[in-house]
């Protein structure tokens, strides 16, 4: 059952198109398929993802022909290994999650070399060509007939409009109002030509499109304005030739030849051309103080620096370049990927002068273990292939018979990655409508009586008693620098304000995606400043393994090894109050804060159950009399950051409770350097602006929350590790 759909990423590798990853979506069709397609296009096109995408495409070029197919004996290893984990994470995230729409739907991984027609499918496939990530192309394909209102041509690239028209009549005024703006957003994206599909899957009987539609979807040769053949621009050709001669003379020179270099630096395009020439000849260069100086000059104005091609330079050589670019240049991002020769000791040398670096890429560096990464740099976003691979790596049972668990070698023990994070845990506490509204669960002050909630028991559907207060604790085992902490919590609150959260697993996945996409915070016009972070808001990072893989229910086990929060470590507490308003009377009472009782209302007043794929408002016309009833809910999300009090703290509370601005002031001294001294205030300003626009979100202050904190985080003396909180 379901509206089944597969999504593929392809690219031209060494002259031949290959599939790099594939996933299955159980409920994807119609306008939701377009929305997910658009999100994925924006992810692949975001400049924040340029470096890791490039590095995995470079890694793909190193694979021999035999890699792209698999024998039966190779099947498990090749698919569980996830050869392109960043590209796969991009695809999974775009297909699963949208914080602005409150969207989440689980997807499953398929073999990366799966053919276009090997999936369980009844609603077509989506394909992305990332050969040039900035110019990613897309198309939809129906290869055997979809379960749609109208049929489309089989085995040919379909535009967004053609695919959408298979499900909706765009001449209908209501459909046109809702869907034409969505189609307009595809104007900047080009569809994949049929020749690319033929090259990717030559066994398919592909056909040229019969429709001739598409606007930008078809690449045409512009007509000549007149028949005159224009001569080449001789002056530009001479200048380019002269520049090439000058560049080669400088590269072949020495530190004694300063006059030519000084004159060349007066040319506005000299440094970009020098950088391109250095990359072009990187493999042939022999290190010298003169060449190191040229490297520093070429990269001095760059914020993102990729030193991975310079493989003959020693760790000491690289350390000199990195230190100079941090002190005298603008570098905040460093890439040292695709270096199988690089060791942990080498990296420690390279990073000696890299304090304040914001992002470090170590993709396809097998000799650098993930366990040591948290000690490399403070408050730095880290990208490592294993960090990306571990959360999405399927268990052996997924691809191999007679195996029922993950290899213990894949596990990253507690603290190995999050040891460098200021925030190390996330706690989710869920309140039902009765708990939130019933006066019996309130103190005389009007605050929630946490002790009463914890003491009450109910019988589960499995027959045993369990605590009525539902809460889960998650170790944040992914790199979480200050920007990602703030941006990730903001995205989680935004997503949670509109998502339908009924169980911890759905919440934990939403939290995993929220922090993984937290490289950017948009700034409002009211602030008079630009956005904070990198890219355009679609940057992708590693998913938290604990968050993404969680599938336990309701409450933390009594043997939870992470129940203690050490001084100096922070936790995010998220208290979630959400429930359906089953009829208008119930809705009115809830909004007035009254106990609405248990009257479920009439059948006609009940909102119809919506499909998981998000087709709430634009489904087919014949789905039942209640199809257009709006989903009604009361939702409140309250957050706090907490850390154990210390002797120097004047408060008599066991915990310090802070909102984001207060938290940033606490950690400012640890995470700021002289180049980034204004970052905290800018984050505070942007946070205040964004959070003010969320009317369902607020801060859970000290008086509201302090009674529950010792229950969630018992002190070491009061409750040794492994004991059950009182």
XYZ file of C-alpha atoms in Angstrom:
726
model
C 0.000 0.000 0.000
C 0.977 3.643 -0.223
C 1.907 6.141 -2.907
C 5.309 4.635 -3.616
C 8.080 6.638 -5.247
C 11.869 6.341 -5.631
C 14.422 9.143 -5.910
C 17.858 8.868 -7.561
C 21.009 10.993 -7.746
C 23.200 10.589 -10.822
C 26.354 12.300 -12.126
C 28.794 12.000 -15.008
C 31.852 10.191 -13.653
C 34.886 9.622 -15.891
C 32.834 10.082 -19.059
C 29.880 7.886 -18.051
C 26.743 8.617 -16.033
C 26.432 6.651 -12.767
C 23.889 6.407 -9.971
C 25.311 7.630 -6.652
C 22.392 6.937 -4.306
C 18.734 5.914 -4.305
C 15.951 6.017 -1.704
C 12.370 4.783 -1.393
C 9.511 7.033 -0.216
C 6.310 5.249 0.764
C 3.962 8.223 0.265
C 5.065 10.680 -2.401
C 3.029 11.903 -5.359
C 1.343 15.005 -6.755
C 2.265 18.394 -5.369
C 4.186 16.860 -2.454
C 6.555 15.195 -4.937
C 7.175 18.626 -6.481
C 7.781 20.246 -3.103
C 10.286 17.581 -2.126
C 11.943 17.859 -5.543
C 12.249 21.618 -5.133
C 13.757 21.236 -1.670
C 16.349 18.769 -2.947
C 17.254 21.037 -5.884
C 17.863 23.890 -3.450
C 20.013 21.674 -1.240
C 22.254 20.542 -4.094
C 22.480 24.105 -5.420
C 23.334 25.766 -2.100
C 26.864 27.152 -1.908
C 27.163 25.852 1.661
C 27.221 22.319 0.212
C 29.635 23.022 -2.641
C 32.817 21.677 -1.019
C 31.503 18.320 0.299
C 29.624 17.675 -2.956
C 32.774 18.365 -4.968
C 34.846 16.119 -2.729
C 32.488 13.156 -3.069
C 32.337 13.614 -6.846
C 36.147 13.579 -6.870
C 36.107 10.410 -4.748
C 33.728 8.792 -7.244
C 36.321 9.280 -10.001
C 38.753 7.046 -8.114
C 36.524 3.954 -8.331
C 37.193 1.257 -10.920
C 34.530 -0.076 -13.268
C 33.832 -3.081 -11.038
C 32.720 -0.779 -8.221
C 29.539 0.266 -10.029
C 28.049 -3.230 -10.007
C 28.035 -5.910 -7.333
C 28.118 -9.667 -7.107
C 25.943 -11.423 -4.542
C 28.908 -11.676 -2.150
C 29.583 -7.933 -2.431
C 25.964 -6.871 -2.034
C 25.919 -6.169 1.710
C 29.282 -4.454 1.967
C 28.783 -2.073 -0.931
C 25.335 -0.982 0.188
C 25.874 -0.803 3.928
C 29.092 1.133 3.440
C 27.255 4.082 1.829
C 29.992 5.165 -0.606
C 28.732 8.761 -0.917
C 27.330 9.615 2.520
C 27.085 13.387 2.082
C 25.193 13.139 -1.219
C 22.943 10.493 0.347
C 22.293 12.651 3.417
C 21.306 15.547 1.136
C 18.804 13.348 -0.702
C 17.356 11.831 2.488
C 16.992 15.223 4.165
C 15.309 16.924 1.210
C 12.889 14.029 0.715
C 12.040 13.649 4.422
C 11.950 17.079 6.004
C 10.790 20.661 5.582
C 10.784 22.881 8.684
C 8.708 25.612 7.039
C 5.874 23.192 6.213
C 6.173 21.057 9.344
C 6.803 18.128 7.008
C 8.383 14.797 7.920
C 8.115 11.390 6.320
C 10.421 8.431 6.746
C 12.376 7.155 3.743
C 14.427 4.002 3.295
C 17.755 3.491 1.594
C 18.031 1.423 -1.575
C 21.184 -0.046 -3.186
C 23.069 2.908 -4.627
C 23.309 1.293 -8.085
C 19.651 0.228 -8.200
C 18.087 0.469 -11.656
C 15.299 2.952 -12.338
C 12.627 0.209 -12.439
C 13.705 -2.053 -9.553
C 11.752 -0.288 -6.803
C 8.222 -0.933 -5.539
C 6.544 1.875 -7.433
C 3.151 3.262 -8.388
C 3.795 7.034 -8.610
C 6.900 7.454 -10.726
C 10.482 8.377 -9.891
C 12.467 11.607 -9.441
C 16.031 11.926 -10.757
C 18.689 14.568 -10.007
C 21.818 15.145 -12.083
C 24.505 16.778 -9.886
C 27.394 16.663 -12.357
C 27.530 20.432 -11.826
C 25.904 20.939 -8.401
C 25.287 24.658 -8.964
C 23.332 23.720 -12.089
C 21.580 20.606 -10.822
C 19.005 19.203 -13.244
C 15.921 17.160 -12.477
C 13.163 15.167 -14.090
C 10.284 12.882 -13.220
C 9.759 9.591 -15.047
C 6.787 7.240 -15.354
C 8.192 3.913 -16.492
C 5.130 1.642 -16.262
C 1.984 3.685 -15.609
C 1.253 5.695 -12.460
C -1.857 5.679 -10.273
C -2.815 9.161 -11.402
C -5.899 10.858 -12.810
C -4.357 11.185 -16.276
C -1.688 9.178 -18.058
C 1.599 10.616 -19.268
C 4.186 9.497 -21.792
C 6.254 6.579 -20.507
C 10.056 6.336 -20.430
C 10.770 10.002 -21.057
C 11.872 12.928 -18.846
C 8.817 14.727 -17.444
C 8.808 18.373 -16.396
C 7.304 19.496 -13.098
C 4.212 20.727 -14.926
C 3.676 17.512 -16.888
C 3.998 15.388 -13.747
C 1.644 17.654 -11.785
C -0.997 17.663 -14.514
C -1.189 13.891 -14.202
C -2.812 14.414 -10.774
C -4.597 17.774 -10.914
C -6.635 19.773 -13.388
C -4.769 23.074 -13.544
C -7.722 24.691 -15.337
C -9.615 24.400 -12.069
C -9.441 27.809 -10.350
C -8.741 26.439 -6.871
C -5.996 24.116 -8.095
C -4.485 26.877 -10.202
C -4.389 29.256 -7.245
C -2.552 26.743 -5.077
C -0.292 25.080 -7.626
C 0.737 27.596 -10.283
C 2.980 29.510 -7.819
C 4.665 26.188 -7.054
C 5.308 25.595 -10.753
C 6.757 29.099 -11.084
C 9.500 28.111 -8.632
C 10.767 25.532 -11.128
C 11.499 28.173 -13.778
C 15.172 28.378 -12.791
C 15.733 24.617 -13.026
C 16.439 22.664 -16.219
C 15.194 19.132 -16.846
C 17.473 16.210 -17.613
C 17.651 15.335 -21.338
C 16.722 11.836 -22.462
C 20.309 11.167 -23.604
C 21.449 11.386 -19.979
C 18.909 8.769 -18.894
C 19.983 6.524 -21.772
C 23.602 6.806 -20.663
C 22.718 6.118 -17.021
C 20.476 3.101 -17.670
C 21.276 1.868 -21.210
C 19.026 -1.164 -20.743
C 15.947 1.108 -20.736
C 13.915 1.849 -23.883
C 13.950 5.634 -23.532
C 11.957 7.979 -25.758
C 12.167 11.632 -26.715
C 9.388 13.768 -25.249
C 6.333 14.207 -27.465
C 4.998 17.292 -25.662
C 7.640 19.864 -26.558
C 6.760 21.757 -23.370
C 8.899 23.034 -20.591
C 10.282 26.551 -21.059
C 13.661 26.267 -19.365
C 13.095 22.525 -19.389
C 14.365 22.412 -22.961
C 17.785 23.689 -23.923
C 17.650 25.358 -27.316
C 20.295 26.997 -29.473
C 19.610 30.739 -29.706
C 19.188 32.170 -33.185
C 21.920 34.420 -34.513
C 20.915 38.081 -34.452
C 22.325 38.418 -37.977
C 24.180 36.265 -40.405
C 27.485 38.084 -39.943
C 30.212 35.933 -38.409
C 31.882 37.930 -35.687
C 35.667 37.785 -35.455
C 37.262 36.710 -32.165
C 38.177 39.398 -29.666
C 41.870 39.718 -30.434
C 42.660 41.931 -27.443
C 41.156 39.435 -24.983
C 43.032 36.554 -26.606
C 46.317 38.441 -26.388
C 45.654 39.385 -22.773
C 44.823 35.784 -21.801
C 47.955 34.582 -23.506
C 50.069 37.182 -21.763
C 48.538 36.255 -18.383
C 49.362 32.576 -18.943
C 52.996 33.475 -19.705
C 53.258 35.669 -16.610
C 51.702 33.012 -14.352
C 54.045 30.298 -15.563
C 57.046 32.599 -15.156
C 55.998 33.332 -11.569
C 55.457 29.646 -10.743
C 58.875 28.800 -12.209
C 60.563 31.664 -10.355
C 61.987 31.992 -6.871
C 61.769 34.322 -3.918
C 64.459 36.414 -5.566
C 62.117 37.329 -8.459
C 59.954 39.874 -6.653
C 59.582 42.570 -9.322
C 57.387 40.522 -11.697
C 55.180 39.332 -8.825
C 54.735 42.864 -7.466
C 53.695 44.184 -10.887
C 51.348 41.246 -11.547
C 49.512 41.806 -8.250
C 48.383 45.184 -9.565
C 46.141 43.370 -12.073
C 42.630 42.830 -10.693
C 42.315 39.303 -12.108
C 45.801 38.113 -11.193
C 45.033 36.379 -7.883
C 42.018 34.387 -9.205
C 44.132 33.285 -12.172
C 47.040 32.418 -9.880
C 44.766 30.268 -7.713
C 43.430 28.424 -10.757
C 46.989 27.798 -11.994
C 48.088 26.508 -8.588
C 45.220 24.020 -8.562
C 45.976 22.995 -12.142
C 49.596 22.142 -11.293
C 49.079 20.987 -7.691
C 50.193 17.403 -8.329
C 53.455 18.494 -9.953
C 54.497 21.109 -7.397
C 57.482 20.614 -5.133
C 57.155 22.525 -1.855
C 59.337 25.552 -1.233
C 59.032 28.708 0.885
C 58.385 30.618 -2.334
C 55.455 28.377 -3.373
C 54.009 28.505 0.146
C 54.061 32.296 -0.106
C 52.265 32.112 -3.464
C 49.601 29.859 -1.931
C 49.001 32.338 0.867
C 48.746 35.246 -1.560
C 46.304 33.351 -3.806
C 43.962 32.373 -0.945
C 44.291 35.473 1.226
C 40.847 36.875 0.375
C 39.022 33.517 0.360
C 36.765 32.435 3.210
C 36.657 28.818 1.947
C 40.056 27.237 1.293
C 40.666 23.779 -0.183
C 44.236 22.548 0.365
C 43.507 18.892 -0.377
C 45.026 18.860 -3.939
C 48.502 19.802 -2.635
C 49.475 16.282 -1.646
C 53.284 16.752 -1.774
C 53.214 19.469 0.858
C 54.127 18.256 4.340
C 52.030 18.790 7.456
C 54.485 21.496 8.543
C 54.107 23.238 5.175
C 50.324 23.164 5.448
C 50.497 24.394 9.031
C 52.375 27.507 7.902
C 49.743 28.221 5.227
C 46.794 27.654 7.582
C 48.301 29.773 10.348
C 49.009 32.676 7.984
C 45.538 32.531 6.404
C 43.901 32.574 9.835
C 46.025 35.474 11.084
C 46.193 37.621 7.963
C 43.516 36.261 5.623
C 39.770 35.657 5.699
C 39.724 31.856 5.879
C 37.013 30.342 8.103
C 36.541 27.029 6.233
C 39.283 24.491 5.506
C 39.059 21.369 3.340
C 41.613 18.548 3.718
C 39.531 15.807 2.072
C 40.446 12.874 -0.199
C 43.784 12.493 1.553
C 44.218 8.787 2.376
C 47.810 9.601 3.375
C 46.778 12.103 6.057
C 47.083 10.828 9.636
C 45.669 12.118 12.894
C 49.153 13.315 13.868
C 49.501 15.191 10.563
C 46.185 16.913 11.118
C 47.154 18.028 14.602
C 50.210 19.714 13.093
C 48.193 21.338 10.274
C 45.694 22.811 12.745
C 48.161 24.248 15.266
C 47.407 27.780 14.116
C 43.763 27.265 13.113
C 42.008 28.624 16.216
C 38.673 30.193 15.295
C 38.153 28.028 12.223
C 34.397 27.555 11.683
C 34.238 24.480 9.412
C 36.612 21.596 8.706
C 36.047 19.029 5.922
C 37.717 15.617 6.293
C 35.842 13.506 3.757
C 37.397 10.263 2.513
C 40.255 10.502 5.029
C 40.264 6.914 6.345
C 43.326 7.265 8.602
C 41.710 10.004 10.710
C 39.311 8.390 13.214
C 36.065 10.067 14.168
C 36.837 9.411 17.820
C 39.541 12.091 17.866
C 37.629 14.791 16.022
C 36.056 16.527 18.993
C 39.498 17.487 20.324
C 40.743 19.104 17.126
C 39.116 22.533 17.362
C 36.700 24.388 19.639
C 33.289 25.421 18.334
C 33.975 24.105 14.830
C 31.617 22.292 12.481
C 33.212 18.984 11.450
C 32.512 16.892 8.344
C 33.882 13.351 8.232
C 32.625 10.527 6.026
C 31.988 8.219 8.997
C 30.084 10.942 10.871
C 27.808 11.243 7.842
C 27.641 7.504 7.204
C 26.859 6.102 10.679
C 23.322 7.506 11.142
C 22.064 6.399 7.722
C 23.961 3.128 7.453
C 21.409 0.310 7.278
C 21.730 -2.607 9.706
C 23.150 -5.806 8.201
C 19.701 -7.410 8.208
C 18.622 -4.796 5.652
C 20.943 -6.153 2.974
C 22.226 -9.464 4.289
C 20.549 -12.641 5.473
C 21.410 -14.359 8.777
C 22.523 -11.128 10.413
C 20.375 -9.341 12.951
C 22.365 -6.471 14.420
C 24.821 -3.734 13.595
C 28.506 -4.396 13.930
C 29.836 -3.026 17.188
C 32.672 -1.489 15.179
C 30.190 0.996 13.724
C 29.144 2.428 17.082
C 30.558 5.691 18.372
C 30.637 5.634 22.150
C 29.119 8.385 24.246
C 31.087 11.597 24.361
C 33.511 10.802 21.547
C 31.882 13.269 19.187
C 29.835 15.497 21.469
C 32.750 16.045 23.856
C 33.477 19.359 22.161
C 29.861 20.557 22.260
C 28.605 23.018 24.833
C 25.156 21.424 24.527
C 25.370 17.654 24.906
C 21.775 16.482 25.469
C 18.225 17.093 24.306
C 15.250 16.162 26.500
C 11.722 15.911 25.097
C 8.814 16.076 27.560
C 5.308 15.577 26.162
C 2.079 16.654 27.872
C -1.367 15.496 26.841
C -4.353 17.810 26.632
C -5.658 16.632 30.028
C -2.282 17.181 31.670
C -1.975 20.639 30.173
C -5.513 21.794 31.009
C -6.727 19.890 34.080
C -6.443 21.991 37.255
C -5.608 18.832 39.198
C -2.162 18.928 37.626
C -1.534 22.527 38.629
C -0.059 24.067 41.764
C -1.818 26.953 43.497
C 0.544 29.271 41.628
C -0.822 27.921 38.351
C 2.436 26.150 37.442
C 2.470 22.489 36.424
C 2.720 20.025 39.323
C 5.458 17.823 37.898
C 5.524 15.540 40.928
C 1.855 14.605 40.513
C 2.389 13.868 36.843
C 5.311 11.586 37.614
C 3.522 9.699 40.376
C 0.385 8.925 38.406
C 0.448 5.621 36.577
C -1.554 4.240 33.733
C -1.837 0.820 32.177
C -0.154 0.530 28.788
C -1.630 -1.369 25.901
C 0.924 -4.082 26.633
C -0.411 -4.594 30.162
C 2.275 -3.086 32.373
C 2.267 0.156 34.321
C 4.373 3.028 33.079
C 5.012 6.604 34.151
C 2.328 8.918 32.877
C 4.755 11.722 32.144
C 6.363 10.912 28.826
C 9.920 12.032 28.250
C 12.966 10.975 26.257
C 16.605 11.906 26.539
C 18.908 12.074 23.507
C 22.676 12.335 23.383
C 23.673 14.980 20.828
C 26.445 12.952 19.239
C 27.113 15.187 16.234
C 29.286 18.308 16.046
C 27.202 21.178 17.404
C 29.004 24.530 17.388
C 27.270 27.625 18.709
C 25.641 28.667 15.424
C 24.207 25.186 14.872
C 22.894 25.086 18.441
C 20.940 28.299 17.923
C 19.891 27.699 14.310
C 19.032 24.053 15.000
C 16.814 24.837 17.977
C 15.126 27.569 15.945
C 14.382 25.128 13.121
C 13.190 22.475 15.554
C 10.773 24.911 17.196
C 9.520 26.083 13.810
C 9.038 22.530 12.538
C 7.478 21.376 15.804
C 5.030 24.269 15.754
C 3.325 22.872 12.654
C 4.263 19.167 12.592
C 1.984 16.486 14.010
C 4.082 14.978 16.793
C 2.489 11.896 18.303
C 5.492 9.808 19.280
C 9.159 10.213 20.280
C 10.463 8.621 17.083
C 8.864 11.294 14.917
C 10.181 14.018 17.215
C 13.708 12.596 17.252
C 13.876 12.441 13.442
C 12.640 16.022 13.189
C 15.279 17.073 15.722
C 18.001 15.219 13.781
C 17.077 17.013 10.553
C 16.678 20.377 12.312
C 20.254 20.377 13.599
C 21.645 18.862 10.380
C 20.199 21.761 8.340
C 21.271 24.451 10.797
C 24.031 26.240 8.903
C 22.062 29.452 8.392
C 19.542 31.810 10.002
C 17.694 34.244 7.777
C 17.615 37.823 9.026
C 14.480 39.928 8.989
C 14.257 43.385 7.496
C 13.590 44.730 10.979
C 17.173 43.996 12.030
C 19.003 46.016 9.414
C 21.619 43.241 9.048
C 22.290 40.288 6.799
C 21.704 36.612 7.571
C 23.895 34.595 9.916
C 25.739 31.549 8.612
C 26.705 30.052 5.261
C 24.832 29.591 2.005
C 21.154 30.241 1.350
C 19.550 28.225 4.129
C 19.836 24.733 2.637
C 23.240 23.678 3.956
C 23.466 20.082 5.181
C 25.561 18.552 7.961
C 25.798 15.193 9.735
C 22.648 13.748 11.275
C 22.801 12.921 14.978
C 23.070 9.134 15.212
C 21.119 8.825 18.474
C 18.368 11.131 17.247
C 18.050 9.615 13.786
C 18.118 5.967 14.843
C 15.879 6.232 17.905
C 12.928 3.847 17.787
C 12.170 3.359 21.462
C 8.911 4.449 23.024
C 7.628 6.803 25.653
C 10.166 7.021 28.494
C 13.877 6.694 29.143
C 15.067 3.384 30.577
C 16.147 3.375 34.247
C 19.662 2.358 33.196
C 20.170 5.409 31.012
C 23.916 6.030 31.027
C 23.596 9.707 30.127
C 21.196 10.845 32.828
C 23.845 12.988 34.513
C 24.724 16.444 33.273
C 28.162 17.575 34.315
C 28.943 21.200 35.261
C 29.828 23.150 32.142
C 27.603 20.947 29.969
C 24.210 22.168 28.821
C 21.002 20.398 27.834
C 18.041 21.626 25.813
C 14.674 20.905 27.434
C 11.715 20.952 25.051
C 8.256 20.673 26.621
C 5.625 19.866 24.055
C 1.902 20.361 24.608
C -0.140 19.272 21.595
C -3.485 17.618 20.987
C -6.322 17.490 18.501
C -9.252 19.831 18.915
C -11.986 17.398 17.969
C -14.781 19.891 17.410
C -15.328 23.621 17.573
C -16.651 23.614 21.154
C -13.610 21.672 22.299
C -11.348 24.049 20.381
C -12.937 27.113 22.002
C -12.561 25.673 25.493
C -8.934 24.765 24.911
C -8.134 28.234 23.648
C -9.711 29.702 26.800
C -7.585 27.374 28.925
C -10.591 25.439 30.242
C -10.744 21.705 30.835
C -12.666 20.522 27.809
C -13.562 17.087 29.102
C -13.494 13.978 26.999
C -16.384 14.576 24.624
C -15.074 13.491 21.221
C -17.766 15.340 19.325
C -19.826 14.054 16.448
C -18.480 12.059 13.546
C -19.061 14.955 11.173
C -16.999 17.240 13.380
C -14.008 14.921 13.443
C -11.289 15.956 11.007
C -10.506 13.199 8.577
C -7.239 11.324 8.986
C -4.729 12.850 6.619
C -2.312 10.762 4.575
C 1.296 10.786 5.711
C 2.588 12.309 2.486
C 1.161 15.762 3.084
C -1.710 15.772 0.552
C -4.006 17.472 3.096
C -5.585 20.180 0.987
C -5.122 19.102 -2.615
C -6.200 15.467 -2.693
C -8.500 13.929 -5.284
C -12.102 15.105 -5.272
C -13.632 11.758 -4.314
C -11.890 10.982 -1.031
C -14.898 11.445 1.255
C -17.169 14.105 2.653
C -14.716 15.254 5.322
C -11.693 15.649 3.049
C -11.672 19.444 3.189
C -12.114 19.833 6.954
C -9.069 21.666 8.359
C -6.769 19.936 10.823
C -7.386 21.605 14.177
C -4.923 21.453 17.015
C -3.654 23.277 20.040
C 0.120 23.309 20.139
C 2.586 24.894 22.504
C 6.334 24.393 22.472
C 8.362 25.654 25.396
C 12.119 25.460 25.598
C 14.905 26.066 28.081
C 18.635 25.459 28.257
C 19.893 24.174 31.580
C 23.248 23.427 33.209
C 24.125 22.365 36.775
C 24.839 25.224 39.156
C 28.339 25.665 40.526
C 29.585 27.078 43.821
C 30.185 30.433 42.161
C 26.531 30.693 41.180
C 24.574 32.929 43.625
C 21.306 31.071 42.976
C 20.237 28.395 45.443
C 18.845 26.315 42.591
C 20.501 23.089 41.516
C 20.367 24.213 37.871
C 20.841 27.387 35.883
C 17.918 27.859 33.503
C 18.593 30.070 30.484
C 17.013 31.213 27.258
C 19.179 31.490 24.137
C 20.387 35.081 24.752
C 21.405 34.202 28.320
C 23.029 30.943 27.190
C 25.095 32.794 24.577
C 26.367 35.181 27.226
C 27.458 32.216 29.360
C 29.416 30.553 26.546
C 30.651 33.726 24.830
C 34.046 33.697 26.491
C 34.685 30.109 25.439
C 33.688 30.417 21.806
C 34.649 33.919 20.696
C 37.930 35.135 19.259
C 38.953 38.626 18.234
C 37.840 38.110 14.609
C 34.353 36.922 15.565
C 33.606 39.058 18.601
C 30.296 40.315 17.221
C 28.874 36.896 16.399
C 27.071 36.389 19.709
C 25.215 39.697 19.633
C 24.229 39.133 16.022
C 22.924 35.662 16.924
C 20.958 37.128 19.820
C 19.391 39.806 17.613
C 18.428 37.335 14.896
C 17.095 34.813 17.452
C 14.905 37.439 19.128
C 13.496 38.506 15.780
C 12.728 34.955 14.608
C 11.317 33.675 17.887
C 8.997 36.671 18.184
C 7.239 35.521 15.009
C 6.352 32.119 16.525
C 3.241 32.639 18.608
C 3.186 28.999 19.781
C 6.715 29.072 21.228
C 8.007 30.552 24.445
C 10.708 30.179 27.085
C 10.114 27.869 30.056
C 11.523 29.898 32.934
C 13.168 28.845 36.159
C 10.000 28.965 38.269
C 8.124 26.827 35.742
C 10.651 24.080 35.266
C 12.987 23.718 38.232
C 10.941 21.040 40.052
C 11.271 18.563 37.174
C 14.997 19.024 36.544
C 16.336 16.958 39.493
C 14.064 14.129 38.313
C 15.433 14.254 34.785
C 19.041 14.930 35.824
C 19.660 13.448 39.297
C 22.944 14.456 40.899
C 25.798 11.956 40.985
C 25.621 11.544 44.759
C 21.854 11.268 44.953
C 21.522 8.773 42.114
C 24.593 6.935 40.829
C 24.701 6.105 37.139
C 22.335 3.294 36.298
C 19.855 3.958 39.095
C 16.275 5.033 38.634
C 15.378 8.659 39.412
C 13.119 9.010 42.390
